[in-house]
Short mmCIF file of N, CA and C in Angstrom, two decimals:
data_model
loop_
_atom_site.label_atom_id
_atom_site.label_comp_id
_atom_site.label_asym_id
_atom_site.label_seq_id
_atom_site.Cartn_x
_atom_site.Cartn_y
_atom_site.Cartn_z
N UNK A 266 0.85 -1.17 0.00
CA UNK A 266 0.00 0.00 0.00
C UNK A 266 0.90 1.23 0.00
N UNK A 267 0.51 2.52 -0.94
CA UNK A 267 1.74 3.47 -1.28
C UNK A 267 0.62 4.59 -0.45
N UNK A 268 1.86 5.40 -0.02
CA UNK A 268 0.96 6.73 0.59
C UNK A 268 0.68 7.64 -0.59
N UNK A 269 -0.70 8.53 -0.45
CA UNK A 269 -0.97 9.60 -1.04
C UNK A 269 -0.53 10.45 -1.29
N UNK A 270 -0.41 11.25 -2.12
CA UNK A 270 0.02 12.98 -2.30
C UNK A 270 -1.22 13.84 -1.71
N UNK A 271 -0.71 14.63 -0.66
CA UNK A 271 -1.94 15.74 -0.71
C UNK A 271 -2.33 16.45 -1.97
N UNK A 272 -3.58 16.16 -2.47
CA UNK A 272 -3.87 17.03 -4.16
C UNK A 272 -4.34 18.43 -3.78
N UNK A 273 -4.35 19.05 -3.04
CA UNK A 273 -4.15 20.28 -2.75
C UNK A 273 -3.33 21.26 -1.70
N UNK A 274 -3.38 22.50 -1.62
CA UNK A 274 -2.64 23.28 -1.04
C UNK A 274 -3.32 22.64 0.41
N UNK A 275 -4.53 23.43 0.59
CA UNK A 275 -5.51 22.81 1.94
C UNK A 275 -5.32 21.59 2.46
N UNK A 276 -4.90 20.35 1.47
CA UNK A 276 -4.58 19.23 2.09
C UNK A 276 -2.87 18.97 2.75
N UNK A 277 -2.00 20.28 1.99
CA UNK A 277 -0.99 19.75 2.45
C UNK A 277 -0.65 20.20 3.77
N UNK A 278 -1.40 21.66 3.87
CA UNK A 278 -1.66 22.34 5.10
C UNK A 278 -2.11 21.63 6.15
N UNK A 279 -3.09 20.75 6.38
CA UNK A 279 -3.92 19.60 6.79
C UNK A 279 -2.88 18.83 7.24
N UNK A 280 -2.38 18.47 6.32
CA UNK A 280 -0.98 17.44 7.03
C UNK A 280 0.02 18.00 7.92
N UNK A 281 0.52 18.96 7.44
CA UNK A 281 1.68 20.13 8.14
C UNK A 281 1.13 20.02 9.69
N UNK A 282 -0.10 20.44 9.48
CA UNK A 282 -0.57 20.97 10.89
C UNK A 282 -0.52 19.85 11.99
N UNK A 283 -1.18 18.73 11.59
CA UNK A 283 -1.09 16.88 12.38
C UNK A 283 0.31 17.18 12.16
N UNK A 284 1.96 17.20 11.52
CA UNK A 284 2.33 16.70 11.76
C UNK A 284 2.85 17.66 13.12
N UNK A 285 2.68 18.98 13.05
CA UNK A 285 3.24 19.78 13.94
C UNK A 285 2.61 19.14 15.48
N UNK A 286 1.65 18.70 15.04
CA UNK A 286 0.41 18.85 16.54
C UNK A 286 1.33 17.27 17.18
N UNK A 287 1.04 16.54 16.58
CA UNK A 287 1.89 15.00 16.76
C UNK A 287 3.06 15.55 17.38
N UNK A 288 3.91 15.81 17.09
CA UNK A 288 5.24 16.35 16.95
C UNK A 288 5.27 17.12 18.88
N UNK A 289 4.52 18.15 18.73
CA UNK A 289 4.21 18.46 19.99
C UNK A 289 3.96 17.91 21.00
N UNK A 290 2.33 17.16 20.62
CA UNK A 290 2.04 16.28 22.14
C UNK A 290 3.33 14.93 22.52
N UNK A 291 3.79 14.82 21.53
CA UNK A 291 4.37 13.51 21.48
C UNK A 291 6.10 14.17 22.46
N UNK A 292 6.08 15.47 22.40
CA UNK A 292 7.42 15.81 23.10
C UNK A 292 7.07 16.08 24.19
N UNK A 293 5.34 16.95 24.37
CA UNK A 293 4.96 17.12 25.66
C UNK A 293 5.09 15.46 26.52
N UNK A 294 4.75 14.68 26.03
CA UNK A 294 4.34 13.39 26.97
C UNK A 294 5.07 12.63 27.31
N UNK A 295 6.75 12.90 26.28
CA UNK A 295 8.14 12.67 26.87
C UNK A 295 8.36 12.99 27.69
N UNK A 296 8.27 14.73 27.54
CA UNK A 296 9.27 15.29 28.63
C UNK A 296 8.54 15.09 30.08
N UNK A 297 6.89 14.58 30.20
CA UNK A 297 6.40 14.21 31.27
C UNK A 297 7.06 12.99 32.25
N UNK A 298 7.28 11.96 31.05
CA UNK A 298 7.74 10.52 31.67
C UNK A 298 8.92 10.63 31.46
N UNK A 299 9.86 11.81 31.89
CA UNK A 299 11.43 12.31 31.88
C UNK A 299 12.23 11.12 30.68
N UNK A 300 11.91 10.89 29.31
CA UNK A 300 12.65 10.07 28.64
C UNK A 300 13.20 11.07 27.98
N UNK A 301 14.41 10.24 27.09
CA UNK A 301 15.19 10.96 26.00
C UNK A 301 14.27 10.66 24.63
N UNK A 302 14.44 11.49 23.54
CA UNK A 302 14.34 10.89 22.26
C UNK A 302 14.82 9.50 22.43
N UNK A 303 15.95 9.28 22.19
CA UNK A 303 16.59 8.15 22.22
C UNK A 303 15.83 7.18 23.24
N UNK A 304 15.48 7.65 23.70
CA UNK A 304 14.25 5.92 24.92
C UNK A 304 13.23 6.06 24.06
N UNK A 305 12.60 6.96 23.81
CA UNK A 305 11.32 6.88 22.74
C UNK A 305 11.68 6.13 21.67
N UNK A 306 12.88 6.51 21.02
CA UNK A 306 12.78 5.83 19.60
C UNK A 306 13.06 4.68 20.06
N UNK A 307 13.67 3.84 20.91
CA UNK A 307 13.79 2.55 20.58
C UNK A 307 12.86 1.74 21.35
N UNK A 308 11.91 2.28 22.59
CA UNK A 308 10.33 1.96 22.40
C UNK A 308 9.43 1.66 21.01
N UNK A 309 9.88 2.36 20.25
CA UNK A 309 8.90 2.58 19.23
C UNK A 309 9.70 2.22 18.08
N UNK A 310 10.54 1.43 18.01
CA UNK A 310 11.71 0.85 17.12
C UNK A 310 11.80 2.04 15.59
N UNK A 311 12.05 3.06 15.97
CA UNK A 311 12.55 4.05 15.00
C UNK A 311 14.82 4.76 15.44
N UNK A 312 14.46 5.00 14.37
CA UNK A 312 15.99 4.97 15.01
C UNK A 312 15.98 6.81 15.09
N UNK A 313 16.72 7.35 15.97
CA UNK A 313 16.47 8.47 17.20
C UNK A 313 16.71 9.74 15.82
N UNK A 314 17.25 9.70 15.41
CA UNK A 314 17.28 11.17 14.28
C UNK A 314 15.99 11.06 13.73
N UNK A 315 14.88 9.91 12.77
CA UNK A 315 13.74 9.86 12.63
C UNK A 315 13.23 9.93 13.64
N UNK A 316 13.03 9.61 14.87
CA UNK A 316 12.31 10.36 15.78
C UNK A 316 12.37 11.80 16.09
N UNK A 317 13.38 12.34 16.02
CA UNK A 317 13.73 13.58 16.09
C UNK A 317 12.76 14.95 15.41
N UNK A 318 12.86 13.86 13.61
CA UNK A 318 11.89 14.52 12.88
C UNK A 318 10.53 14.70 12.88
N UNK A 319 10.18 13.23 13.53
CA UNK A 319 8.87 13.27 13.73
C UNK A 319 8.43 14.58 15.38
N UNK A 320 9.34 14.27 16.27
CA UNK A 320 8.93 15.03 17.51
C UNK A 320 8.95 16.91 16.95
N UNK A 321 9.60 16.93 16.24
CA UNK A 321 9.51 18.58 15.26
C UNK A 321 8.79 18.99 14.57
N UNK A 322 7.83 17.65 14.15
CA UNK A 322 6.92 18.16 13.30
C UNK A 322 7.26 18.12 11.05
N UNK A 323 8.45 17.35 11.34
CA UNK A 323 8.98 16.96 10.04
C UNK A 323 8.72 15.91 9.19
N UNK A 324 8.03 14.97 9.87
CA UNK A 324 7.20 13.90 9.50
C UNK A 324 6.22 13.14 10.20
N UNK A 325 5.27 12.86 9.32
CA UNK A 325 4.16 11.74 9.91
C UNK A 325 4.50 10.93 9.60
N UNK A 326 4.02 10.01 10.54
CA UNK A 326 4.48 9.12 11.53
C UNK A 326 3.33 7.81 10.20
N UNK A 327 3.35 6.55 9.93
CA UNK A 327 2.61 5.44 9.43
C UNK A 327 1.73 5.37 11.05
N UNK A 328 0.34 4.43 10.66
CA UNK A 328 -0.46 4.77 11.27
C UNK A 328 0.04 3.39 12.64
N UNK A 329 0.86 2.53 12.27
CA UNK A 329 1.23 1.66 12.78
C UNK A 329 2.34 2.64 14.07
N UNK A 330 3.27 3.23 13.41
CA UNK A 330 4.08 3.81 14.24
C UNK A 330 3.79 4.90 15.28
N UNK A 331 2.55 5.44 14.85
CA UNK A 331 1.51 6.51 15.92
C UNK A 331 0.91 5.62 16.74
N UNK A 332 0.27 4.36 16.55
CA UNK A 332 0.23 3.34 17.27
C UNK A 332 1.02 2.67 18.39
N UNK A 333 2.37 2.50 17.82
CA UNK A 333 3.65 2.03 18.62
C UNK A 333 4.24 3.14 20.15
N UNK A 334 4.12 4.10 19.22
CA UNK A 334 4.57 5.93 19.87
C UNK A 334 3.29 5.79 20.78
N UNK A 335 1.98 5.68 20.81
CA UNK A 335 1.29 6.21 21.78
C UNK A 335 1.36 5.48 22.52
N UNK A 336 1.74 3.77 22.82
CA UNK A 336 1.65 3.21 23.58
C UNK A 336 2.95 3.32 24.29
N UNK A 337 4.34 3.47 23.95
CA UNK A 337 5.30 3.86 24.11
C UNK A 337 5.53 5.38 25.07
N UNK A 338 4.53 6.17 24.63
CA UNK A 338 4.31 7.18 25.80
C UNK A 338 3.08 7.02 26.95
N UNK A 339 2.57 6.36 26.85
CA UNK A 339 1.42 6.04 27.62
C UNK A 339 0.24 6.95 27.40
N UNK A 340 -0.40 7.30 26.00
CA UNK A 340 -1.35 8.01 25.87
C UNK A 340 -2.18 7.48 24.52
N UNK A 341 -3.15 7.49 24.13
CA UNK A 341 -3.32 7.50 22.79
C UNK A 341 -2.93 8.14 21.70
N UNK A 342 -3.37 7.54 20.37
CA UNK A 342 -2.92 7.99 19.14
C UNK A 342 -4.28 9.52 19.32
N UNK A 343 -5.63 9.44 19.58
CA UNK A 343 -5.99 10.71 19.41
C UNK A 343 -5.87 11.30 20.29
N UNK A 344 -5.25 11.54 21.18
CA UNK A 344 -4.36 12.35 21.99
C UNK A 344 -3.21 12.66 21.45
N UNK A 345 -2.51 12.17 21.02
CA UNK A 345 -1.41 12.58 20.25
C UNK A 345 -1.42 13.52 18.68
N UNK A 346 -2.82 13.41 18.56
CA UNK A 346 -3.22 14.03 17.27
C UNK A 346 -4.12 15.33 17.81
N UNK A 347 -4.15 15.65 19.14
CA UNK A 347 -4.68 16.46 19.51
C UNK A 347 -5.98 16.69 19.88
N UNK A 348 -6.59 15.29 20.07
CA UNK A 348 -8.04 15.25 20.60
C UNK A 348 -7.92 14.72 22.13
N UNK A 349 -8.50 15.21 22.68
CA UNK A 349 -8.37 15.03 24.34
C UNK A 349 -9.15 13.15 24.09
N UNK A 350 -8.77 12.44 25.07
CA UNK A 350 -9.43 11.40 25.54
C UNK A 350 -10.74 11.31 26.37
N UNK A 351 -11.64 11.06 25.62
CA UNK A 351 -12.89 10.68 26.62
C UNK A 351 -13.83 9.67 26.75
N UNK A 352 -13.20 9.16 27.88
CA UNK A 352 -13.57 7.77 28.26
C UNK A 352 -15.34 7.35 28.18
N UNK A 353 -15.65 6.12 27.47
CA UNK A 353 -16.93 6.22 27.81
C UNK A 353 -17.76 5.86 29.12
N UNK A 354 -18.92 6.95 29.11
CA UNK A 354 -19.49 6.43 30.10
C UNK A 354 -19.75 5.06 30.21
N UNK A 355 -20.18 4.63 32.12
CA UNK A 355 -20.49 3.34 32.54
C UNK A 355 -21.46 3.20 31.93
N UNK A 356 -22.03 2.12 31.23
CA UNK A 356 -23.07 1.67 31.27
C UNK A 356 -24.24 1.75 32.28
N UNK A 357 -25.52 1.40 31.74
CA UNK A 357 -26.31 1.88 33.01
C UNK A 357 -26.72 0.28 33.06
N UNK A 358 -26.82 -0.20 34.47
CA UNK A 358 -27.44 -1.77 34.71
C UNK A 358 -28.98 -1.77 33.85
N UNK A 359 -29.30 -2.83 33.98
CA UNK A 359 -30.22 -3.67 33.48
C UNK A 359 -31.63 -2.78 34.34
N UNK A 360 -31.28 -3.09 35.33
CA UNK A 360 -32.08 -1.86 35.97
C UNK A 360 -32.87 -0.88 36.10
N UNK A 361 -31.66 -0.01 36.17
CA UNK A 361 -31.82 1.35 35.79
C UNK A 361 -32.31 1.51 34.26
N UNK A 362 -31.76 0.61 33.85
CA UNK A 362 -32.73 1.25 31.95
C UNK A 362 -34.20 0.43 32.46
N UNK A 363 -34.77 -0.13 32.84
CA UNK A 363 -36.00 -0.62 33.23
C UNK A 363 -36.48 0.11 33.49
N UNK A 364 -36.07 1.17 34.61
CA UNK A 364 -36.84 2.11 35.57
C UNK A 364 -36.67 3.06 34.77
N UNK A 365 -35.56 3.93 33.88
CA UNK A 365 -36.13 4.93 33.11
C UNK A 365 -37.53 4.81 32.27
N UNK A 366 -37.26 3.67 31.20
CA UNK A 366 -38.24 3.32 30.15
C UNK A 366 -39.57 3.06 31.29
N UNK A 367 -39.30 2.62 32.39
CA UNK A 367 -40.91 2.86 32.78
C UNK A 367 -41.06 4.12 33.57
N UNK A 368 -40.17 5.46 33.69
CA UNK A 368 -40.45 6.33 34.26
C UNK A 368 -41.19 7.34 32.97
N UNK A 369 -40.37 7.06 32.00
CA UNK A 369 -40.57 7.70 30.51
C UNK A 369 -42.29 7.48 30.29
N UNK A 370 -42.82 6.60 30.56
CA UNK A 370 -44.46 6.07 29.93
C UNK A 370 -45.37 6.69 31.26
N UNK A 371 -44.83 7.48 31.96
CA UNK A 371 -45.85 8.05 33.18
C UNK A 371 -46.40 9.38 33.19
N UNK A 372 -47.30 9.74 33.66
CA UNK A 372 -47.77 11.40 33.40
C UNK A 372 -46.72 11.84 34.28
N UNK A 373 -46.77 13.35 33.47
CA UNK A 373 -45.74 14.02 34.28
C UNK A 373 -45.51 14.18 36.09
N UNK A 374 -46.86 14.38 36.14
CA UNK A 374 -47.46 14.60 37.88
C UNK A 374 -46.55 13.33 38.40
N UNK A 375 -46.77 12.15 37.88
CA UNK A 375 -45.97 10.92 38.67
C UNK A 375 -44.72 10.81 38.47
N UNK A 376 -44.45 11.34 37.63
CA UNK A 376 -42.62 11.13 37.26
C UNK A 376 -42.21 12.55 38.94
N UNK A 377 -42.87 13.09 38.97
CA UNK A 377 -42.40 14.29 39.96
C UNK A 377 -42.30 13.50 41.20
N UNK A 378 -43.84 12.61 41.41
CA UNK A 378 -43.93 11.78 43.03
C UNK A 378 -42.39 10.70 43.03
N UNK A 379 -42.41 9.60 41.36
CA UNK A 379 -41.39 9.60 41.95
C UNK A 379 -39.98 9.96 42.25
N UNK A 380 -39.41 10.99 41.39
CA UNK A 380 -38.75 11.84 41.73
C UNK A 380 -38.74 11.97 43.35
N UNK A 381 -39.82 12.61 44.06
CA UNK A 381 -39.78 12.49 45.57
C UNK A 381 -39.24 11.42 46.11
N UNK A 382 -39.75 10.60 45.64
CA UNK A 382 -39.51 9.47 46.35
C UNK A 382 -38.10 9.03 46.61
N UNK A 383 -37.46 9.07 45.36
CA UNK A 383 -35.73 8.59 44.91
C UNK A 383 -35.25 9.61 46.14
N UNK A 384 -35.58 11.34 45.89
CA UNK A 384 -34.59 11.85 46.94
C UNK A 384 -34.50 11.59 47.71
N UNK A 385 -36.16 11.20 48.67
CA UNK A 385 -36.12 11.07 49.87
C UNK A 385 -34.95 9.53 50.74
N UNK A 386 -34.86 8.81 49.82
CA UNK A 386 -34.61 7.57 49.73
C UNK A 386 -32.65 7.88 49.78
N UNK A 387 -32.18 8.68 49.89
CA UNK A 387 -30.81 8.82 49.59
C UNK A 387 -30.79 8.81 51.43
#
């Protein structure tokens, strides 16, 4: 599989920018877990001058090696691309979705009683 050419200006800009942003978080999250380039790159089996480039913002990274790198810093790949992490919510028990879907089918007046009721109950 061969990589793309950005076919426009906007796309190459697009890239520039991920690689700058990569490049960044990926030095911020070093210099957190006090490593060298050199411990990163051979976490992430790149050899330390290509890491170098990549932590500057001189190249993107294959999607395998943003892979390798995030686990290697202990963060994700969209964290490293500049999207914060957000974990999904818990699930709700078996339960609780019971008692919504039958709170949902009640006149309003009773959804309020039991409303009362739940607070009082804490």
């Amino acid at each position: 599989m061969s990589a793309q050419l950005p076919e426009s200006p906007e796309d190459e800009q697009l890239l520039d920018n991920l690689a700058s942003t990569i490049g960044t978080q990926a030095r911020a999250a070093r210099m957190r877990l006090l490593l060298t380039q050199a411990d990163v790159a051979q976490k992430v089996g790149l050899v330390p001058a290509v890491y170098g480039r990549l932590e500057r913002g001189r190249m993107l990274p294959s999607v395998r090696t943003l892979h390798r790198l995030a686990t290697a810093l202990g963060t994700s790949p969209d964290s490293l691309m500049g999207h914060p992490f957000r974990p999904e919510p818990p699930a709700d028990s078996p339960s609780v979705r019971l008692l919504v879907q039958q709170v949902r089918r009640l006149h309003p007046r009773r959804v309020k009683a039991v409303l009362h009721l739940v607070l009082s109950m804490r």
